[in-house]
Amino acid sequence: MTTAAFRMPNEGHLGAFEVRRFLKKYMTVGLAVSVLVHVLAVGTYFFVLYLTSRTPPPPSRVVYLDPSNLAPPPSLSAEEVAPALKIAEPRLAPPVAAIPKPVPEEVAPETPQIMTQTQLQEALDDQIDELMAGMGGTGEGIQIAEAIPDENAIPERGAFVAFEQPPQLVKRVDPIYPAIAQSAQVGGKVTVQFFVDKKGDVREPKAIKSTPAGLGFEEAAVAAVAQWKFTPALQRENPVGVWVAQVITFQVQK
């Protein structure tokens, strides 16, 4: 291996003059090299900075795509889907205004003249007199009996009577437990139907259903309900009689 040795000029004979001579030369070369290196470094930095900060030129043409106009992606399933059927919307004809037809004027019927009881009696007496005169007799003394409705009459059992306010119970009498059922420790239930008249009194109570039957529940329930007192039902603020159904329950006291 060979080694190259650097020899300074006039090696072994360096003095102040030689030092000043070579020092100035090498300092100038070193300073030039240092300045060159720094210039290259600073120039490289500013060049890179210029390249990175430069705004790219705008594109010459920009195309905007509407996602709604894009075709759907292909189906992943192997089976082909049948195209959807287009159903035509029904077309409706524009509405046409109907031509009004004239309505013939109605002639109000003549109001029949209602005869009073006295006029009816006189007319009937004249007809009877004429009839009896033709037969050789007389019709004096014949009177027409006017039918007066009975306000205390009770409609058929269960018949509906219109009312606005139902009757309200103001007096209640509890039934006496039948001895047979009490000794047997048996309870029961009885449905009693009765009529509440215009005075609020109970009329014609009747047991229409009893469970169980034949143990005295029916008689005890009817006897108790017959003593009840109500306020009468009202229709247009007038008292009316109505049919009522009430369930009476007999329960064994334990």
Short mmCIF file of C-alpha atoms in Angstrom, two decimals:
data_model
loop_
_atom_site.label_atom_id
_atom_site.label_comp_id
_atom_site.label_asym_id
_atom_site.label_seq_id
_atom_site.Cartn_x
_atom_site.Cartn_y
_atom_site.Cartn_z
CA MET A 1 0.00 0.00 0.00
CA THR A 2 1.47 3.34 -1.06
CA THR A 3 0.94 6.52 0.87
CA ALA A 4 1.07 9.99 -0.63
CA ALA A 5 2.45 12.66 1.59
CA PHE A 6 1.60 16.32 1.25
CA ARG A 7 4.55 18.55 1.45
CA MET A 8 4.36 22.20 2.10
CA PRO A 9 6.55 24.37 -0.08
CA ASN A 10 9.85 25.06 1.45
CA GLU A 11 9.09 22.49 4.14
CA GLY A 12 11.49 22.86 6.94
CA HIS A 13 12.15 26.47 6.09
CA LEU A 14 8.86 28.22 7.11
CA GLY A 15 9.21 31.64 8.45
CA ALA A 16 7.04 34.63 8.96
CA PHE A 17 7.22 35.60 5.35
CA GLU A 18 6.19 32.16 4.07
CA VAL A 19 3.37 31.94 6.56
CA ARG A 20 1.93 35.27 5.51
CA ARG A 21 2.36 34.34 1.88
CA PHE A 22 0.53 30.98 1.98
CA LEU A 23 -2.01 32.07 4.64
CA LYS A 24 -3.36 34.86 2.47
CA LYS A 25 -3.64 32.56 -0.55
CA TYR A 26 -5.43 29.75 1.25
CA MET A 27 -7.70 32.12 3.17
CA THR A 28 -8.83 33.64 -0.13
CA VAL A 29 -9.51 30.20 -1.60
CA GLY A 30 -11.37 29.07 1.55
CA LEU A 31 -13.46 32.23 1.68
CA ALA A 32 -14.43 31.85 -2.00
CA VAL A 33 -15.40 28.23 -1.48
CA SER A 34 -17.43 29.13 1.64
CA VAL A 35 -19.26 31.93 -0.15
CA LEU A 36 -20.01 29.64 -3.08
CA VAL A 37 -21.39 26.92 -0.80
CA HIS A 38 -23.62 29.38 1.05
CA VAL A 39 -24.89 30.91 -2.20
CA LEU A 40 -25.74 27.45 -3.52
CA ALA A 41 -27.51 26.52 -0.26
CA VAL A 42 -29.55 29.72 -0.12
CA GLY A 43 -30.37 29.53 -3.82
CA THR A 44 -31.52 25.91 -3.47
CA TYR A 45 -33.79 26.84 -0.53
CA PHE A 46 -35.46 29.71 -2.37
CA PHE A 47 -35.82 27.61 -5.53
CA VAL A 48 -37.56 24.81 -3.68
CA LEU A 49 -39.76 27.34 -1.89
CA TYR A 50 -40.71 28.87 -5.23
CA LEU A 51 -41.64 25.49 -6.70
CA THR A 52 -43.84 24.52 -3.75
CA SER A 53 -45.64 27.87 -3.47
CA ARG A 54 -46.47 28.26 -7.11
CA THR A 55 -50.24 27.95 -7.82
CA PRO A 56 -51.00 25.32 -10.43
CA PRO A 57 -52.63 26.66 -13.56
CA PRO A 58 -56.46 26.28 -13.69
CA PRO A 59 -57.78 23.42 -15.81
CA SER A 60 -58.80 24.37 -19.29
CA ARG A 61 -62.16 22.50 -19.01
CA VAL A 62 -64.22 21.44 -16.00
CA VAL A 63 -66.96 18.84 -16.39
CA TYR A 64 -69.57 18.44 -13.64
CA LEU A 65 -71.47 15.15 -13.47
CA ASP A 66 -74.92 14.86 -11.90
CA PRO A 67 -75.08 11.64 -9.81
CA SER A 68 -78.78 11.29 -10.64
CA ASN A 69 -77.95 10.95 -14.36
CA LEU A 70 -75.45 8.16 -13.82
CA ALA A 71 -76.48 4.64 -14.71
CA PRO A 72 -77.05 2.31 -11.75
CA PRO A 73 -74.23 -0.10 -10.98
CA PRO A 74 -74.63 -3.65 -12.23
CA SER A 75 -76.39 -6.06 -9.90
CA LEU A 76 -74.22 -8.46 -7.94
CA SER A 77 -76.72 -11.29 -8.31
CA ALA A 78 -76.50 -13.52 -11.31
CA GLU A 79 -80.24 -13.47 -11.90
CA GLU A 80 -81.56 -10.79 -14.19
CA VAL A 81 -84.26 -8.59 -12.73
CA ALA A 82 -87.29 -8.13 -14.92
CA PRO A 83 -87.84 -4.52 -15.95
CA ALA A 84 -90.52 -2.68 -14.04
CA LEU A 85 -93.82 -2.37 -15.81
CA LYS A 86 -94.97 1.13 -16.56
CA ILE A 87 -98.59 1.64 -15.57
CA ALA A 88 -100.28 4.41 -17.40
CA GLU A 89 -102.03 6.86 -15.16
CA PRO A 90 -105.76 7.10 -15.79
CA ARG A 91 -106.82 10.24 -17.49
CA LEU A 92 -109.77 11.90 -15.88
CA ALA A 93 -112.10 14.00 -17.90
CA PRO A 94 -112.36 17.58 -16.71
CA PRO A 95 -115.39 18.21 -14.52
CA VAL A 96 -118.39 19.57 -16.33
CA ALA A 97 -120.82 21.74 -14.47
CA ALA A 98 -124.30 20.30 -14.50
CA ILE A 99 -126.98 22.43 -16.05
CA PRO A 100 -129.60 23.14 -13.39
CA LYS A 101 -133.04 21.96 -14.30
CA PRO A 102 -135.97 24.11 -13.29
CA VAL A 103 -138.04 22.57 -10.55
CA PRO A 104 -141.75 22.95 -11.03
CA GLU A 105 -143.40 24.96 -8.37
CA GLU A 106 -145.28 22.83 -5.92
CA VAL A 107 -148.76 23.86 -5.12
CA ALA A 108 -149.28 23.84 -1.41
CA PRO A 109 -152.15 21.56 -0.54
CA GLU A 110 -155.08 23.18 1.03
CA THR A 111 -155.09 22.82 4.76
CA PRO A 112 -158.07 20.73 5.76
CA GLN A 113 -160.40 22.41 8.12
CA ILE A 114 -160.42 20.58 11.42
CA MET A 115 -163.81 20.59 13.08
CA THR A 116 -164.09 21.14 16.78
CA GLN A 117 -165.84 18.70 19.05
CA THR A 118 -168.95 20.92 19.12
CA GLN A 119 -169.08 21.28 15.32
CA LEU A 120 -168.59 17.55 14.90
CA GLN A 121 -171.39 16.88 17.38
CA GLU A 122 -173.73 19.26 15.56
CA ALA A 123 -172.93 17.82 12.13
CA LEU A 124 -173.42 14.28 13.37
CA ASP A 125 -176.70 15.24 15.07
CA ASP A 126 -177.97 16.72 11.79
CA GLN A 127 -177.05 13.54 9.90
CA ILE A 128 -178.68 11.35 12.54
CA ASP A 129 -181.80 13.52 12.57
CA GLU A 130 -182.05 13.27 8.80
CA LEU A 131 -181.50 9.54 8.94
CA MET A 132 -184.00 9.00 11.73
CA ALA A 133 -186.53 11.33 10.05
CA GLY A 134 -186.39 9.17 6.96
CA MET A 135 -186.97 6.13 9.14
CA GLY A 136 -189.85 7.83 11.06
CA GLY A 137 -187.94 8.36 14.32
CA THR A 138 -185.74 10.94 16.04
CA GLY A 139 -182.08 10.95 17.03
CA GLU A 140 -182.15 13.31 19.98
CA GLY A 141 -180.07 12.38 23.02
CA ILE A 142 -177.17 10.67 21.18
CA GLN A 143 -173.75 11.88 22.49
CA ILE A 144 -170.20 11.19 21.27
CA ALA A 145 -167.89 9.77 23.92
CA GLU A 146 -164.47 11.45 23.72
CA ALA A 147 -161.56 9.04 24.28
CA ILE A 148 -159.38 10.36 27.12
CA PRO A 149 -155.90 8.81 27.31
CA ASP A 150 -155.05 7.15 30.62
CA GLU A 151 -151.89 8.74 32.00
CA ASN A 152 -151.45 5.86 34.43
CA ALA A 153 -151.53 3.23 31.69
CA ILE A 154 -148.42 1.03 31.54
CA PRO A 155 -147.05 0.18 28.07
CA GLU A 156 -146.24 -3.35 27.07
CA ARG A 157 -143.49 -4.92 29.18
CA GLY A 158 -140.06 -4.04 27.80
CA ALA A 159 -141.45 -1.41 25.37
CA PHE A 160 -139.00 1.40 24.68
CA VAL A 161 -139.96 4.89 25.82
CA ALA A 162 -137.75 7.78 24.73
CA PHE A 163 -136.19 9.78 27.55
CA GLU A 164 -133.36 12.26 28.00
CA GLN A 165 -132.66 11.74 31.70
CA PRO A 166 -133.03 8.28 33.28
CA PRO A 167 -134.78 7.77 36.62
CA GLN A 168 -132.61 8.21 39.72
CA LEU A 169 -132.90 5.95 42.78
CA VAL A 170 -133.73 7.91 45.95
CA LYS A 171 -134.88 5.10 48.26
CA ARG A 172 -133.45 1.57 48.33
CA VAL A 173 -134.60 -1.37 50.41
CA ASP A 174 -132.21 -4.32 50.65
CA PRO A 175 -133.71 -7.76 50.03
CA ILE A 176 -133.97 -10.36 52.78
CA TYR A 177 -131.60 -13.28 52.24
CA PRO A 178 -133.66 -16.47 51.68
CA ALA A 179 -133.32 -18.86 54.62
CA ILE A 180 -132.84 -21.93 52.39
CA ALA A 181 -130.00 -20.31 50.43
CA GLN A 182 -128.42 -18.89 53.58
CA SER A 183 -128.39 -22.26 55.32
CA ALA A 184 -126.85 -23.83 52.23
CA GLN A 185 -124.29 -20.99 51.94
CA VAL A 186 -125.33 -20.34 48.33
CA GLY A 187 -125.21 -16.96 46.55
CA GLY A 188 -127.37 -15.87 43.65
CA LYS A 189 -128.19 -13.19 41.14
CA VAL A 190 -131.64 -12.01 40.04
CA THR A 191 -132.63 -9.61 37.24
CA VAL A 192 -135.81 -7.72 38.09
CA GLN A 193 -137.73 -5.76 35.48
CA PHE A 194 -140.15 -3.06 36.64
CA PHE A 195 -141.90 0.09 35.47
CA VAL A 196 -141.07 3.50 37.00
CA ASP A 197 -144.12 5.72 36.46
CA LYS A 198 -144.31 9.50 36.20
CA LYS A 199 -144.40 9.78 40.00
CA GLY A 200 -141.27 7.65 40.47
CA ASP A 201 -143.17 4.67 41.93
CA VAL A 202 -142.21 1.09 41.06
CA ARG A 203 -144.99 -0.85 39.36
CA GLU A 204 -145.29 -4.44 38.18
CA PRO A 205 -141.87 -5.74 39.30
CA LYS A 206 -141.06 -9.18 37.90
CA ALA A 207 -138.03 -11.48 38.10
CA ILE A 208 -137.11 -12.27 34.50
CA LYS A 209 -133.88 -14.15 35.26
CA SER A 210 -132.53 -15.92 38.36
CA THR A 211 -129.35 -17.89 39.03
CA PRO A 212 -129.87 -20.31 40.70
CA ALA A 213 -133.63 -20.66 40.56
CA GLY A 214 -136.00 -22.10 43.13
CA LEU A 215 -134.16 -21.00 46.29
CA GLY A 216 -136.27 -17.93 47.04
CA PHE A 217 -134.02 -15.32 45.43
CA GLU A 218 -136.76 -14.24 42.99
CA GLU A 219 -139.38 -13.53 45.65
CA ALA A 220 -136.92 -11.67 47.91
CA ALA A 221 -135.66 -9.47 45.08
CA VAL A 222 -139.15 -8.59 43.82
CA ALA A 223 -140.37 -7.76 47.34
CA ALA A 224 -137.43 -5.42 47.93
CA VAL A 225 -137.62 -3.63 44.56
CA ALA A 226 -141.36 -3.01 45.01
CA GLN A 227 -140.47 -0.69 47.92
CA TRP A 228 -137.92 1.38 45.98
CA LYS A 229 -138.53 5.02 45.10
CA PHE A 230 -137.14 6.92 42.07
CA THR A 231 -137.21 10.34 40.54
CA PRO A 232 -139.12 9.94 37.25
CA ALA A 233 -137.37 9.91 33.89
CA LEU A 234 -137.54 13.17 31.93
CA GLN A 235 -138.19 13.83 28.27
CA ARG A 236 -138.07 17.51 27.30
CA GLU A 237 -138.32 18.34 31.00
CA ASN A 238 -141.57 16.36 31.30
CA PRO A 239 -141.82 13.20 33.44
CA VAL A 240 -142.34 9.96 31.53
CA GLY A 241 -142.74 6.36 32.61
CA VAL A 242 -140.03 3.89 31.54
CA TRP A 243 -139.20 0.22 31.95
CA VAL A 244 -136.07 -0.52 34.02
CA ALA A 245 -134.07 -3.73 34.54
CA GLN A 246 -132.04 -4.06 37.74
CA VAL A 247 -129.66 -6.87 38.78
CA ILE A 248 -129.85 -7.88 42.46
CA THR A 249 -126.85 -9.85 43.77
CA PHE A 250 -127.06 -12.11 46.84
CA GLN A 251 -123.64 -12.78 48.36
CA VAL A 252 -122.90 -15.05 51.29
CA GLN A 253 -121.28 -13.22 54.17
CA LYS A 254 -118.20 -15.11 55.39
#
